XYZ file of C-alpha atoms in Angstrom:
642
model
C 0.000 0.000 0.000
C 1.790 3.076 -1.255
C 0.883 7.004 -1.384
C 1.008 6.753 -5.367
C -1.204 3.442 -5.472
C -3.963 5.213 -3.335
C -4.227 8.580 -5.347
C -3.707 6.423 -8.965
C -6.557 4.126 -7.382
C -8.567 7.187 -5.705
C -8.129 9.348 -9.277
C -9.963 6.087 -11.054
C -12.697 5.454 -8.848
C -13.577 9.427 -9.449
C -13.695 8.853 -13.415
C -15.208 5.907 -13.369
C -17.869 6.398 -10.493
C -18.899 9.291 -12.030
C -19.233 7.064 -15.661
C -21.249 4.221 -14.076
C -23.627 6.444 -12.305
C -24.330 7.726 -15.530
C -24.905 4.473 -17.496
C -26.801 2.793 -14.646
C -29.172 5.924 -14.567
C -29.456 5.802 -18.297
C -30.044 2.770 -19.406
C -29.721 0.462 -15.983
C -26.597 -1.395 -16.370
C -23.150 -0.510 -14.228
C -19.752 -1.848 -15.700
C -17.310 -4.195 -13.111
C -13.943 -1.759 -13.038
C -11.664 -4.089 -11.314
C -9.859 -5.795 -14.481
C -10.123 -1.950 -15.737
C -8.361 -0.375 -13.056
C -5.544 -3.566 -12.722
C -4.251 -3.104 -16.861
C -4.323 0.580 -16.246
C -2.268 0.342 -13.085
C -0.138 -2.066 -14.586
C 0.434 0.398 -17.369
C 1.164 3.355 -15.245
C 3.039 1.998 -12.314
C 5.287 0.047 -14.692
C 7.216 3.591 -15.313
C 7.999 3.707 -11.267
C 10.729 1.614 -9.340
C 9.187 -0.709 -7.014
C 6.505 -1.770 -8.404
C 4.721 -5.076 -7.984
C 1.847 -7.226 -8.138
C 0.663 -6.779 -4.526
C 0.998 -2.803 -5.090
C -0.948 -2.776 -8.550
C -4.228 -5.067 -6.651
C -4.557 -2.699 -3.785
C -5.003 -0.046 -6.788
C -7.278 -2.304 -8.639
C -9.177 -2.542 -4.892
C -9.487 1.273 -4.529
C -10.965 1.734 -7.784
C -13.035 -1.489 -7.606
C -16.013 0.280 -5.398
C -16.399 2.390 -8.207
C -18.243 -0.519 -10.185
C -19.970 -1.557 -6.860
C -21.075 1.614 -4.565
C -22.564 3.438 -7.860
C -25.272 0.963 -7.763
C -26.599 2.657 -5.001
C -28.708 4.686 -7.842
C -30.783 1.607 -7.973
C -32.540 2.532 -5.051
C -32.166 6.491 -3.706
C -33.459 8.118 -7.020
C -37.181 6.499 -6.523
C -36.619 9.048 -3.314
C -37.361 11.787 -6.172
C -39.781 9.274 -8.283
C -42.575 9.391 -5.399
C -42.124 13.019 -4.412
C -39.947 13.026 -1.544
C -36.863 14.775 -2.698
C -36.468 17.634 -5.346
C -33.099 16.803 -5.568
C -30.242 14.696 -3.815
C -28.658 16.453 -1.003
C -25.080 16.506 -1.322
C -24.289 15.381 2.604
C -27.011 13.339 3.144
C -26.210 11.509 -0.552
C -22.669 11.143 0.491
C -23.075 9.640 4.426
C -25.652 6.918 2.679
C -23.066 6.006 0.518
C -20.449 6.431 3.289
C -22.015 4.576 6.588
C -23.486 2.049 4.027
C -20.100 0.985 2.307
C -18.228 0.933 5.215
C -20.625 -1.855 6.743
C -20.404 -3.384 3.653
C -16.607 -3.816 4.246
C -16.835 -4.766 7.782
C -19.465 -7.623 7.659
C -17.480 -9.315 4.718
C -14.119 -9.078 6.498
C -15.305 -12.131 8.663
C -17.025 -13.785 5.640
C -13.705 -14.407 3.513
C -12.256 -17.313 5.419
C -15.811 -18.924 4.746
C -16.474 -17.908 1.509
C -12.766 -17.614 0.096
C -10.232 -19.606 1.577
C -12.296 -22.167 3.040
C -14.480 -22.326 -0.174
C -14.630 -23.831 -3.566
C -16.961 -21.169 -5.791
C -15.039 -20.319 -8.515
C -15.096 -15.616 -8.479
C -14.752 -15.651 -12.159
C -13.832 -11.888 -11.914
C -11.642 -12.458 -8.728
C -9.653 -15.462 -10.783
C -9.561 -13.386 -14.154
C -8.021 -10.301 -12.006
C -5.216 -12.475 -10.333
C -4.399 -13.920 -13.942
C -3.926 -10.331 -15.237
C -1.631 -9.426 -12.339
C 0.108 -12.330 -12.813
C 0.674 -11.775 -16.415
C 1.425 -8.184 -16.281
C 4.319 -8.647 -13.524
C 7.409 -7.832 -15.577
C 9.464 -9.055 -12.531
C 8.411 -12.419 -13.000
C 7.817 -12.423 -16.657
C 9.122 -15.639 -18.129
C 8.005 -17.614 -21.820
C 4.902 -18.278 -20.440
C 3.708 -15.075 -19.073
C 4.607 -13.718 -22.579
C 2.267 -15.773 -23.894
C -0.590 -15.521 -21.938
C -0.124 -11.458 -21.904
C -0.493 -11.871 -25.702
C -3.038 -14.153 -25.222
C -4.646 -11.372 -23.099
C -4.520 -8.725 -25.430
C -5.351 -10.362 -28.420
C -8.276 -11.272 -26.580
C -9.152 -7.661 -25.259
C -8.229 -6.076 -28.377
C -11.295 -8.585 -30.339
C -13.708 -8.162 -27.358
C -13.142 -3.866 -27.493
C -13.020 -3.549 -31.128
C -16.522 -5.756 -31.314
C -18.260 -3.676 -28.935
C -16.452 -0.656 -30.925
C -18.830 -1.899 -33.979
C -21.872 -2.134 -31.271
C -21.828 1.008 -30.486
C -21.118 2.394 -34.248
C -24.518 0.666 -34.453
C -22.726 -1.165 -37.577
C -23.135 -4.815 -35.708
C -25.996 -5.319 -32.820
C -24.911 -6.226 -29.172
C -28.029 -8.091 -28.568
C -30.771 -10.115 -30.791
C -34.076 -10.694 -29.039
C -36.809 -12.400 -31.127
C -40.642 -12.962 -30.236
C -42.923 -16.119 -30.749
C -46.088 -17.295 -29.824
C -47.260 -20.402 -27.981
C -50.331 -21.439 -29.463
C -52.971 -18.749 -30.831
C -52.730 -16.393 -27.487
C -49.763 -16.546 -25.590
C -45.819 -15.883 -26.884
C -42.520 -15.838 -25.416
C -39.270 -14.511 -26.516
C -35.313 -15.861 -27.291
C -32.823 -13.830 -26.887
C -28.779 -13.757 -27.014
C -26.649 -10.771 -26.084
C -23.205 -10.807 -28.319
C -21.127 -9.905 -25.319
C -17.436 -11.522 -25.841
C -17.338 -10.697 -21.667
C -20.390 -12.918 -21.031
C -18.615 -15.372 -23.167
C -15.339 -14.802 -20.973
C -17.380 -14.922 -17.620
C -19.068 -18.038 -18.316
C -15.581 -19.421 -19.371
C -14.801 -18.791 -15.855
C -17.692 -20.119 -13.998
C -18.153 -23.724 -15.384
C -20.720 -25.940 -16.388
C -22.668 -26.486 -13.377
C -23.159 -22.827 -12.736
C -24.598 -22.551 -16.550
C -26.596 -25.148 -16.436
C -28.420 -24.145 -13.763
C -28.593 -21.026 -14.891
C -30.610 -22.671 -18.175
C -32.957 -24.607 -15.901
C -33.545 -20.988 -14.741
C -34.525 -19.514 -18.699
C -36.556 -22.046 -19.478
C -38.753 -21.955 -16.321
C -38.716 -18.284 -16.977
C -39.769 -17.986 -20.591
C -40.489 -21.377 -21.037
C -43.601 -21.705 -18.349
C -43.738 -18.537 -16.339
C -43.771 -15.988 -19.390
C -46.042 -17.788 -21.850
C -48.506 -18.041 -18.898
C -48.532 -14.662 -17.964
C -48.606 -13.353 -21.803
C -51.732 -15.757 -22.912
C -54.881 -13.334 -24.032
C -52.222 -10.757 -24.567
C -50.726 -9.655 -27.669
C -48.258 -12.310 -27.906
C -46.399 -11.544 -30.728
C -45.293 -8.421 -29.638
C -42.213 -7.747 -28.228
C -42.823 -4.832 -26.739
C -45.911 -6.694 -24.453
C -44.046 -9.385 -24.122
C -40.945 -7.920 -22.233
C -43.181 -5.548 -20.529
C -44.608 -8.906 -18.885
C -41.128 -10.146 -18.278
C -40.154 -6.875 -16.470
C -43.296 -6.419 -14.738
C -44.605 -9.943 -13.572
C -41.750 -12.800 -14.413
C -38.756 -11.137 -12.630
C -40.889 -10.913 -9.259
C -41.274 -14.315 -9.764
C -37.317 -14.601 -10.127
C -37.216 -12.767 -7.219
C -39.258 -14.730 -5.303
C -36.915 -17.762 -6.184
C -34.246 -15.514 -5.528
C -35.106 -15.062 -1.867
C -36.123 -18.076 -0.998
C -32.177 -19.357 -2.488
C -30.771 -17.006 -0.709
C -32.377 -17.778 2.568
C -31.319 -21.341 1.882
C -27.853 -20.482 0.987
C -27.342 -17.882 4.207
C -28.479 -21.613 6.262
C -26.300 -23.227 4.399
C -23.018 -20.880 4.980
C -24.044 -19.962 8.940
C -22.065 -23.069 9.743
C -18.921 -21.906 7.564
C -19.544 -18.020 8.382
C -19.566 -19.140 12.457
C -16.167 -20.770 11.784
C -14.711 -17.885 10.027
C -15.166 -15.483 12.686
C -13.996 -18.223 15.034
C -10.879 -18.670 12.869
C -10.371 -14.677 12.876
C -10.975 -14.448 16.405
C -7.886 -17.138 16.695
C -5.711 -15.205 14.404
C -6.223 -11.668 16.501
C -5.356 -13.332 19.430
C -1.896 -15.229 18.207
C -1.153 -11.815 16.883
C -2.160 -9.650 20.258
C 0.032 -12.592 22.376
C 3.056 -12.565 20.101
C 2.696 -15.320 17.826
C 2.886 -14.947 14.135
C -0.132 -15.002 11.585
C 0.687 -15.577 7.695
C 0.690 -12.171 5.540
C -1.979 -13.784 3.837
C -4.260 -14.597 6.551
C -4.183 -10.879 8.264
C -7.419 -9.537 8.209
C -8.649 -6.098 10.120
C -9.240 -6.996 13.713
C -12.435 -9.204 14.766
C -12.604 -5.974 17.773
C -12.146 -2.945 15.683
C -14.701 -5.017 13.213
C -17.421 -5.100 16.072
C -16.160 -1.289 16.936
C -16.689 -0.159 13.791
C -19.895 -2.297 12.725
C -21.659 -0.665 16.578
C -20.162 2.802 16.115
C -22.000 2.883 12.877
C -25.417 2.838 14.127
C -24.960 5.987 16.146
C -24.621 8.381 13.005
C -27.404 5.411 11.054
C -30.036 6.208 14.297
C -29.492 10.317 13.788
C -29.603 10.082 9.872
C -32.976 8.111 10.134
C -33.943 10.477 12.833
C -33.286 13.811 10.986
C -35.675 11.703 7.568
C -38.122 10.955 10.360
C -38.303 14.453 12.070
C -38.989 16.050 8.786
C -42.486 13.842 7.776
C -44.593 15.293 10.483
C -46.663 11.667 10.914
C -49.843 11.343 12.815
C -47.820 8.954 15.284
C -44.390 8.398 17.102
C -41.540 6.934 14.826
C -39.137 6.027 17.891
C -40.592 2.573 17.650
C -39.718 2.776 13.446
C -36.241 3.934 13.827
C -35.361 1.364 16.430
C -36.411 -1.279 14.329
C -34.625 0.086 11.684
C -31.474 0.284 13.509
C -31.881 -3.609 14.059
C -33.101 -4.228 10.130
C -29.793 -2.568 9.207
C -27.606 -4.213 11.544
C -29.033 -7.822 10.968
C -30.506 -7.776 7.644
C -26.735 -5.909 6.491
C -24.710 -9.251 7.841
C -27.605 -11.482 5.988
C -27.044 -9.761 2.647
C -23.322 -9.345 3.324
C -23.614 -13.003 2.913
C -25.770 -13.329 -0.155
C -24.169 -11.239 -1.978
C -21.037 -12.640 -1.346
C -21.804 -16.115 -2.542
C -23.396 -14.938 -5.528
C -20.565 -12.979 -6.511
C -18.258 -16.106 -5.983
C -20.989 -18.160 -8.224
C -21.288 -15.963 -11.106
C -18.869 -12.622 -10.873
C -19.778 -9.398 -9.418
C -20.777 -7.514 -12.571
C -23.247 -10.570 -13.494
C -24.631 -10.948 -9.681
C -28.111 -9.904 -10.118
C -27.801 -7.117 -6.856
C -31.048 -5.008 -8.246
C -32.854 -8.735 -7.441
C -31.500 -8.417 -3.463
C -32.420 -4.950 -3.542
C -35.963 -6.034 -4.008
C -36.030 -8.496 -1.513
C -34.604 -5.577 1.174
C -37.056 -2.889 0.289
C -40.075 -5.664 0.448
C -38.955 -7.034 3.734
C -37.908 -3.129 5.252
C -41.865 -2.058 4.259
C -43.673 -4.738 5.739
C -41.729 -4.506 8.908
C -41.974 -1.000 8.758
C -46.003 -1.207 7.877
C -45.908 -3.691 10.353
C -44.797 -1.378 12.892
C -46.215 1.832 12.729
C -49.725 0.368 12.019
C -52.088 1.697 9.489
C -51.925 4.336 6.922
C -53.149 6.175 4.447
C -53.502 9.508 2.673
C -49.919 11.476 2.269
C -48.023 8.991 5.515
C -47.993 6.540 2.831
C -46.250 8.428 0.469
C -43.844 9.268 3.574
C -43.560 6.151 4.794
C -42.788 4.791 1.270
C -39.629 7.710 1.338
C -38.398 6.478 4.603
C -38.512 2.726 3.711
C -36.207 3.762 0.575
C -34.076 5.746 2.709
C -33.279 2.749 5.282
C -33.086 0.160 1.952
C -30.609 1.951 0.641
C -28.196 2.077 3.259
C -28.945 -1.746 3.356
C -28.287 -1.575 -0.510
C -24.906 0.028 0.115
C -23.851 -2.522 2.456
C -25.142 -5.640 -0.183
C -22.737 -3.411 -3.310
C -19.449 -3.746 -1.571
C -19.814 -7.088 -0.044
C -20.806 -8.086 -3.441
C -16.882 -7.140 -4.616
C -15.068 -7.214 -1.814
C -14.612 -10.853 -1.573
C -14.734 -10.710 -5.810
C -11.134 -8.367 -4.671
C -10.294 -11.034 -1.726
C -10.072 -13.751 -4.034
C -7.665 -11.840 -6.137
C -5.377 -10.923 -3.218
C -5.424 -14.621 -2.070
C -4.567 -15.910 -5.786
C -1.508 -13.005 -5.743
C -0.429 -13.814 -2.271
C -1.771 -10.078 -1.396
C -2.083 -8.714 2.603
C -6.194 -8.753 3.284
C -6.540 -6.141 5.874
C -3.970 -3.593 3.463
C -7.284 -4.820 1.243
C -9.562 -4.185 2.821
C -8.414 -0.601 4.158
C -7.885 0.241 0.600
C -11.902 -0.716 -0.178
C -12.778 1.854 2.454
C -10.151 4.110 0.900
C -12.319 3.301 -2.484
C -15.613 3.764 -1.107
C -14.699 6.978 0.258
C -13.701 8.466 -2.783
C -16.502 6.940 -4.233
C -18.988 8.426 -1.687
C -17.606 11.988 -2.842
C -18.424 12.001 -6.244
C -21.861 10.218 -6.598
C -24.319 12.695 -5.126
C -22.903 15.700 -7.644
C -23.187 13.424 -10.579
C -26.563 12.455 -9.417
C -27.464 15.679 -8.998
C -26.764 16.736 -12.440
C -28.251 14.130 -13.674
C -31.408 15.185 -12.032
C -30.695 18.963 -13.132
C -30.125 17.891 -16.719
C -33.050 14.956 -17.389
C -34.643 14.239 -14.422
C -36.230 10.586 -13.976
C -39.145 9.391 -16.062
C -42.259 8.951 -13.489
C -40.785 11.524 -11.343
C -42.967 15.201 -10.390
C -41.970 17.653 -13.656
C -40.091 14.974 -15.534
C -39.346 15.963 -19.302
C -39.476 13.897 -22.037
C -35.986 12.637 -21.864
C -36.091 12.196 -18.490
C -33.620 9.025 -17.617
C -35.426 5.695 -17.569
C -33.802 4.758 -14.288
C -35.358 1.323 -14.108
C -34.564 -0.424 -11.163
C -35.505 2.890 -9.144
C -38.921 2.930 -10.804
C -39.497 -0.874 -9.926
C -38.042 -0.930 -6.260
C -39.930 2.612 -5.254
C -43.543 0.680 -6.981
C -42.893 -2.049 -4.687
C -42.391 0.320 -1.337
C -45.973 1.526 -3.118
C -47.438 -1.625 -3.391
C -46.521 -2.648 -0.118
C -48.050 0.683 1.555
C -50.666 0.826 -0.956
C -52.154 -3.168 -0.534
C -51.447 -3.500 -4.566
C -48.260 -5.264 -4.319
C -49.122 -9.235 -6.317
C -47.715 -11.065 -3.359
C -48.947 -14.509 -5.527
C -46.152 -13.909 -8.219
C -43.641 -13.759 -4.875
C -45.217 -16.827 -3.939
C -45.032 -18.950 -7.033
C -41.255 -17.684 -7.389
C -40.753 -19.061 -3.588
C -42.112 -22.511 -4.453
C -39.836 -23.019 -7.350
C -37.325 -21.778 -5.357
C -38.422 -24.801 -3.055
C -38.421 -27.646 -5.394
C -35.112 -26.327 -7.054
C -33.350 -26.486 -3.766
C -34.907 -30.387 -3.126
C -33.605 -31.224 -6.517
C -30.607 -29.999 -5.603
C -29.878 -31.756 -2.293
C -30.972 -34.789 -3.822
C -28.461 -34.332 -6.626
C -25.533 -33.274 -4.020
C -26.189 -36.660 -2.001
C -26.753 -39.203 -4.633
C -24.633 -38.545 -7.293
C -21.887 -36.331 -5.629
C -21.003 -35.207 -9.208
C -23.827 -33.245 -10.247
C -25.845 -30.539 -8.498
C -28.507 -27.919 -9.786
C -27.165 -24.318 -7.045
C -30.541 -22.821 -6.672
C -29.007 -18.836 -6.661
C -27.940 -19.802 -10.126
C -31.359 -20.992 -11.459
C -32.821 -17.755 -9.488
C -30.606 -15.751 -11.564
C -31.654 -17.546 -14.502
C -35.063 -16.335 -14.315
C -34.723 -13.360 -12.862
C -32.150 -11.939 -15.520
C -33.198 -11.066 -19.327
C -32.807 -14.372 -21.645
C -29.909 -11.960 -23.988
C -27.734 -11.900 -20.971
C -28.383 -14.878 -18.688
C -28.247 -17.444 -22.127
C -24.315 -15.998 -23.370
C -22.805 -17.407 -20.352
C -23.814 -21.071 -20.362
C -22.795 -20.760 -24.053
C -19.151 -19.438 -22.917
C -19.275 -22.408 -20.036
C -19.426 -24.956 -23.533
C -16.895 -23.467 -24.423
C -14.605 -23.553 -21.564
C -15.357 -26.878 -21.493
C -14.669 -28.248 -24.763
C -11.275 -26.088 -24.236
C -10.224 -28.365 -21.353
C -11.428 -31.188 -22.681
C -9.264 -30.386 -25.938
C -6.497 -29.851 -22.953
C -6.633 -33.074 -21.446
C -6.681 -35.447 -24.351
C -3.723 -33.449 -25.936
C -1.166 -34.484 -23.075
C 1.619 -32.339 -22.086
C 1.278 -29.266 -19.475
C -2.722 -29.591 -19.129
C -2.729 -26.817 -16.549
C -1.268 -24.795 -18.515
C -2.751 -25.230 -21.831
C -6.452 -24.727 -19.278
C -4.575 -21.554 -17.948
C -4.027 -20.106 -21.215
C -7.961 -20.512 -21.997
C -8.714 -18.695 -18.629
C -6.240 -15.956 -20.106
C -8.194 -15.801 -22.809
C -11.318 -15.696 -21.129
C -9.548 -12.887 -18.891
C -8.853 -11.179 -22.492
C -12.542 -10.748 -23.351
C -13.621 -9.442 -19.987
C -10.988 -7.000 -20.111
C -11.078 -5.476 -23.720
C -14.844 -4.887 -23.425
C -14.438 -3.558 -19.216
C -11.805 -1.461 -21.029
C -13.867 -0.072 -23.856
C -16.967 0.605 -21.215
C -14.906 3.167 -19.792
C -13.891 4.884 -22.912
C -17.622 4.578 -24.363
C -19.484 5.926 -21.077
C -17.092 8.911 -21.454
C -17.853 9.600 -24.791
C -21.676 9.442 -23.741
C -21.105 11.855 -20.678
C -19.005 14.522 -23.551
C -21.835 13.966 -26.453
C -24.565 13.596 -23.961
C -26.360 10.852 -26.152
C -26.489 7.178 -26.052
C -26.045 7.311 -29.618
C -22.533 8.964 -29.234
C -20.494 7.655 -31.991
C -23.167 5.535 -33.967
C -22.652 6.273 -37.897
C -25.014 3.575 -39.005
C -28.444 4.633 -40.190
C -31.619 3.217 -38.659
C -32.638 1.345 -41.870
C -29.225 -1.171 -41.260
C -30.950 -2.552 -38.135
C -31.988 -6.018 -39.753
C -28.651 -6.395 -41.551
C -26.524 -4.877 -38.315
C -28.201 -8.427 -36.546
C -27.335 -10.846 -39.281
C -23.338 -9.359 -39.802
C -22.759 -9.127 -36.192
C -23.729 -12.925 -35.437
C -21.566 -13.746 -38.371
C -19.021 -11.680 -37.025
C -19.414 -12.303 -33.541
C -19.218 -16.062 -33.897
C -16.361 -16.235 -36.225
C -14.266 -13.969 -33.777
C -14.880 -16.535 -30.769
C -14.114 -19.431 -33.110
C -10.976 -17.826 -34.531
C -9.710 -16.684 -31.130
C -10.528 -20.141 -29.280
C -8.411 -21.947 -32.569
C -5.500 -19.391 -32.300
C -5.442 -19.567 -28.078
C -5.207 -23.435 -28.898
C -2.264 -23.188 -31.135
C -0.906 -20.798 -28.939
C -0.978 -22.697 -25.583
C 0.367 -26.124 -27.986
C 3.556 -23.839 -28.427
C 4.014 -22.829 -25.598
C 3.847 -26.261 -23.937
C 6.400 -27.402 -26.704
C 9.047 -24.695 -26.279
C-alpha cells in the first residue's frame, strides 16, 4: 500500500464512479472496473521503481467500489420518483453512501475465510483479475507469461473492437426475437453478443450454466407464456413488458427463498470464520505470528466499527423521520430500523457474497436483493407503525427507501469485496492492506456520486418523477423498487407472483440436495437458477454458451497431453482477455456518452441497417470466438512445446 497506489486508485474510482452512475441511470446497467483499473495500473506503475503485483491489486481494490457503490442509484433516485426529494442532497447523498459501504466492508471481512479460503466457488472476476496481475508482472515475466499477456490482449483487443462496432450501431450487441405459444400466448429468445459474457461463463463452469438454463426455461419457457396468454403475444414490446413487470418478481421470489437457503447453508462456515479470525487476533495480540496472507482487520475494531456505525445510522434516520410530520411516534420505526440494518446488512453481506463467488460481481443480479430488502424493510416497517393512508404513505414509502438503501450500500461492496479477496489470495496479497484500501475506495466513491446524481437530475430528471421531461432518464430499477415500497403501503403489491417464485425456489433447492447426495457429481445451485429467471434471456443465455466453451477447451487440454494446466490456464487468459477489452472499452464509451450527452454517441449507421446490423454481427461475432478459441489453442500447444 503506497501514497502513489492510493491517489492512482482514488483518481480512477472518481472517473469511473462518475461514468457508471451515468450508465446505470441511463439505461440500468453498471460496468465491473476491477480488471479496468488492474491493466491501467499495470500500465502506469510500470514507469515507477518498485513496483509489484501486490501494489498494482490494492489499486485495482481502490478503484473497484467504483463498479460496486454506484449501484446505489438503484434505489435512492425512486426518493425523487414518489415526491420526496427535489433533488439529492449533497451530505445526506454522500453519508448513505459512506455509513453504508463501510458496513459493507466490515461484515465481509469475517465472511472471507468462509467464503474464500475455506471455499470452492469459482469468483470468475476475482480469478480473471489475479491472472492479469500475474501476467502483467514484468518481474516475474518468463516464456509463459509472454504468452498468456499476448493471449490477453489479443483477446481484449477482439472483445473492445466488437463492442467498438456495437456502439457504431454497424453490428448489434443483442438479438431478441418474439414467438407465440399457441394462438394467445408468446414468449421470446434472446442472445446478447457480449465476448465478456462469453469470458465470464468461461470462468464459472458448467454447473453454474446449467443451472442457470434450468432458470430460462422456467422463466420464458412456463412462467412468461402463462402470464402473456390473451395478450398480444407476438409483440415484443408486451411481451418484455410482462417479463419486467410480472416474471422477474417471480425470479425474485426464487431468488429469496435461495438465498435464505444459501445464508443456512453458509451460517455453519460463516460461524467458523469469525472463530478462525478471532484465533488469528489473538496469536497476533500474544506474540505469535499469523501468515501475511491470513491478516485480516481486527475481529474488535470489526465489532467497533460495525456498533459505532449505528450511532450516526439512528441520527440520519432520525433527521428523515423528524422532517415527515406523521400522525404517530416513529421512535418505535427507527429502532427497528437500527436492528433491520444491523441484521438484515450481515444477511445480505452473505448473499451477496456467494453470488458474486458463483457468477462474478458484474453478473450478480444485486437489483434482485435490492428487491427483496425494500419488500422485507416495508412490511416490517407497515408492520410497525400500524395503518396508513392519505400522504403517511407516500412518507412512509420515502423512509422505507431511505433505510433500503443504506442496506443496498452494504449488499454493493460485499458483493466485490470478496470478488477483490479472491484476487489478493490468488496473488499472495495482505487482506486487511485490502480491505483498508476498499474503504479508501468507497470513500472516494462516496464523494463524487451525489454531484453526478445531482446533475443528472438537473439535466433529465427521472421518467415517473414530479416535472419529468421527455428525456427524463429511464432509471429502471428505481422505478421498480420505489412501486414495490408503493405496493406494499398501498395493498397493490401481487404477493402470488412472490409466492409462485418461492415454491420453485423450493423444489429447485430439493432437486438440488438430492443431486448433491446421490450422485456427488452433479448438483442444480438454486441462486444460479434464481438468476436464470430473474435476468433477461440476452444476458443470462451468453454465459452457459461461454461455459461450452470452456469446457470443450479443457477437454481439448486433457486429451492433448503435455502441461494440461497450462494449456487450461491459457484458456482462462483468454477468457480474462474478453472481460478486459470490453471492461476497457466501457470506460472509454461511457465517457464519450457523458461529452456527447447521447447514447447514440459515436453511432454512424443509419436506422434502416438494423436487420442487416443483426445478421453481420452474429456472423461476425461467432467467427471472432471461433478464430480466437483456434488461435489460443495453437498458442498454448507452443508454448507447452518450447
Amino acid at each position: 500500500m503506497t501514497l502513489r497506489g492510493i491517489i492512482l486508485g482514488g483518481l480512477m474510482t472518481l472517473v469511473f464512479t462518475a461514468a457508471n452512475v451515468y450508465l446505470g441511470l441511463k439505461v440500468g446497467l453498471t460496468f465491473a472496473t476491477s480488471i479496468p483499473a488492474a491493466v491501467i495500473s499495470m500500465a502506469v506503475l510500470r514507469h515507477f521503481k518498485g513496483h509489484s503485483v501486490a501494489e498494482n491489486n490494492i489499486v485495482q481494490t481502490i478503484a473497484s467500489a467504483a463498479g460496486t457503490l454506484s449501484a446505489i442509484i438503484f434505489v435512492l433516485p425512486g426518493l425523487i420518483m414518489v415526491g420526496w426529494w427535489k433533488g439529492f442532497p449533497y451530505w445526506t447523498t454522500l453519508a448513505i453512501c459512506l455509513v453504508g459501504g463501510i458496513l459493507g466492508v466490515m461484515y465481509s471481512i469475517p465472511l472471507r475465510r468462509a467464503l474464500v479460503t475455506g471455499s470452492d466457488l469459482p469468483y470468475p472476476e476475482g480469478v480473471a483479475g489475479a491472472e492479469v496481475l500475474k501476467v502483467g508482472d514484468s518481474a516475474g515475466a518468463a516464456e509463459a507469461n509472454k504468452v498468456g499477456l499476448r493471449v490477453i490482449i489479443v483477446g481484449s483487443l477482439v472483445s473492445a473492437g466488437y463492442a467498438l462496432l456495437s456502439d457504431l450501431k454497424l453490428v448489434k450487441s443483442a438479438l431478441t426475437k418474439p414467438f407465440k405459444v399457441g394462438d394467445s400466448s408468446g414468449s421470446m429468445v434472446g442472445v446478447s453478443m457480449s465476448m465478456a459474457l462469453i469470458g465470464v461463463g468461461h470462468l464459472v463452469g458448467v454447473a453454474v450454466a446449467a443451472s442457470m438454463l434450468v432458470g430460462i426455461v422456467i422463466s420464458y419457457g412456463a412462467i412468461l407464456p402463462w402470464r402473456v396468454s390473451g395478450k398480444v403475444g407476438g409483440n415484443l414490446d408486451v411481451i418484455q413488458e410482462v417479463f419486467s413487470n410480472d416474471v422477474r418478481f417471480v425470479g425474485a421470489g426464487a431468488i429469496g427463498v435461495a438465498a435464505i437457503w444459501t445464508l443456512i447453508k453458509v451460517i455453519g462456515p460463516i460461524t467458523r470464520g469469525i472463530s478462525d479470525s478471532v484465533r488469528s487476533s489473538k496469536t497476533r495480540h500474544k506474540g505469535g505470528e499469523v501468515p501475511l496472507t491470513e491478516r485480516d482487520l481486527p475481529v474488535s475494531v470489526v465489532l467497533t466499527v460495525v456498533l459505532l456505525s449505528m450511532i450516526p445510522i439512528g441520527f440520519m434516520l432520525w433527521g428523515f423521520a423528524r422532517d415527515m410530520v406523521v400522525s404517530k411516534s416513529m421512535t418505535g420505526v427507527i429502532i427497528v430500523s437500527l436492528v433491520f440494518i444491523l441484521l438484515v446488512g450481515l444477511a445480505v453481506a452473505s448473499v451477496c457474497g456467494y453470488m458474486a463467488g458463483l457468477i462474478g460481481a458484474s453478473n450478480s443480479p444485486i437489483s434482485g436483493v435490492g428487491i427483496l430488502v425494500v419488500l422485507v424493510a416495508a412490511l416490517l416497517i407497515k408492520l410497525t407503525y400500524g395503518a396508513v393512508g392519505g400522504d403517511e404513505t407516500v412518507k412512509l414509502v420515502a423512509y422505507t427507501l431511505f433505510t433500503a438503501s443504506i442496506v443496498f450500500g452494504i449488499a454493493t461492496i460485499s458483493n466485490d469485496n470478496l470478488q477483490d479477496l479472491k484476487t489478493g489470495q490468488l496473488v499472495g496479497s495482505t487482506p486487511w492492506k485490502q480491505q483498508v484500501a476498499l474503504i479508501i475506495g468507497v470513500v472516494f466513491g462516496s464523494a463524487i456520486i451525489p454531484p453526478v446524481m445531482q446533475l443528472m437530475q438537473t439535466a433529465f430528471g427521472f421518467q415517473g418523477a414530479p416535472g419529468a421531461g421527455p428525456n427524463a432518464l429511464q432509471a429502471p430499477q428505481a422505478t421498480l423498487i420505489s412501486s414495490l415500497a408503493t405496493g406494499v403501503f398501498g395493498g397493490s403489491l401481487d404477493w402470488g407472483l412472490m409466492g409462485i417464485g418461492a415454491l420453485v425456489g423450493v423444489g429447485v433447492i430439493t432437486v438440488d440436495e438430492i443431486l448433491t447426495h446421490t450422485t456427488k457429481r452433479f448438483s442444480l445451485p438454486p441462486l444460479a437458477v434464481g438468476m436464470g429467471m430473474y435476468l433477461p434471456m440476452a444476458l443470462s443465455l451468453t454465459i452457459p454458451i461461454g461455459a461450452g466453451l470452456g469446457w470443450l477447451f479443457d477437454k481439448w487440454a486433457a486429451h492433448t497431453g503435455g502441461d494440461v494446466d497450462g494449456k487450461k490456464r491459457t484458456g482462462v487468459l483468454l477468457a480474462t482477455g474478453l472481460i478486459v477489452g470490453e471492461s476497457i472499452f466501457g470506460v472509454i464509451y461511457a465517457a464519450l456518452i457523458a461529452a456527447a450527452g447521447s447514447e447514440d454517441a459515436i453511432a454512424i449507421a443509419p436506422e434502416s441497417w438494423d436487420s442487416g446490423a443483426g445478421i453481420v454481427g452474429m456472423i461476425i461475432f461467432v467467427a471472432a470466438i471461433a478464430i480466437l478459441y483456434q488461435w489460443t489453442k495453437r498458442e498454448a500447444r507452443e508454448r507447452a512445446e518450447a
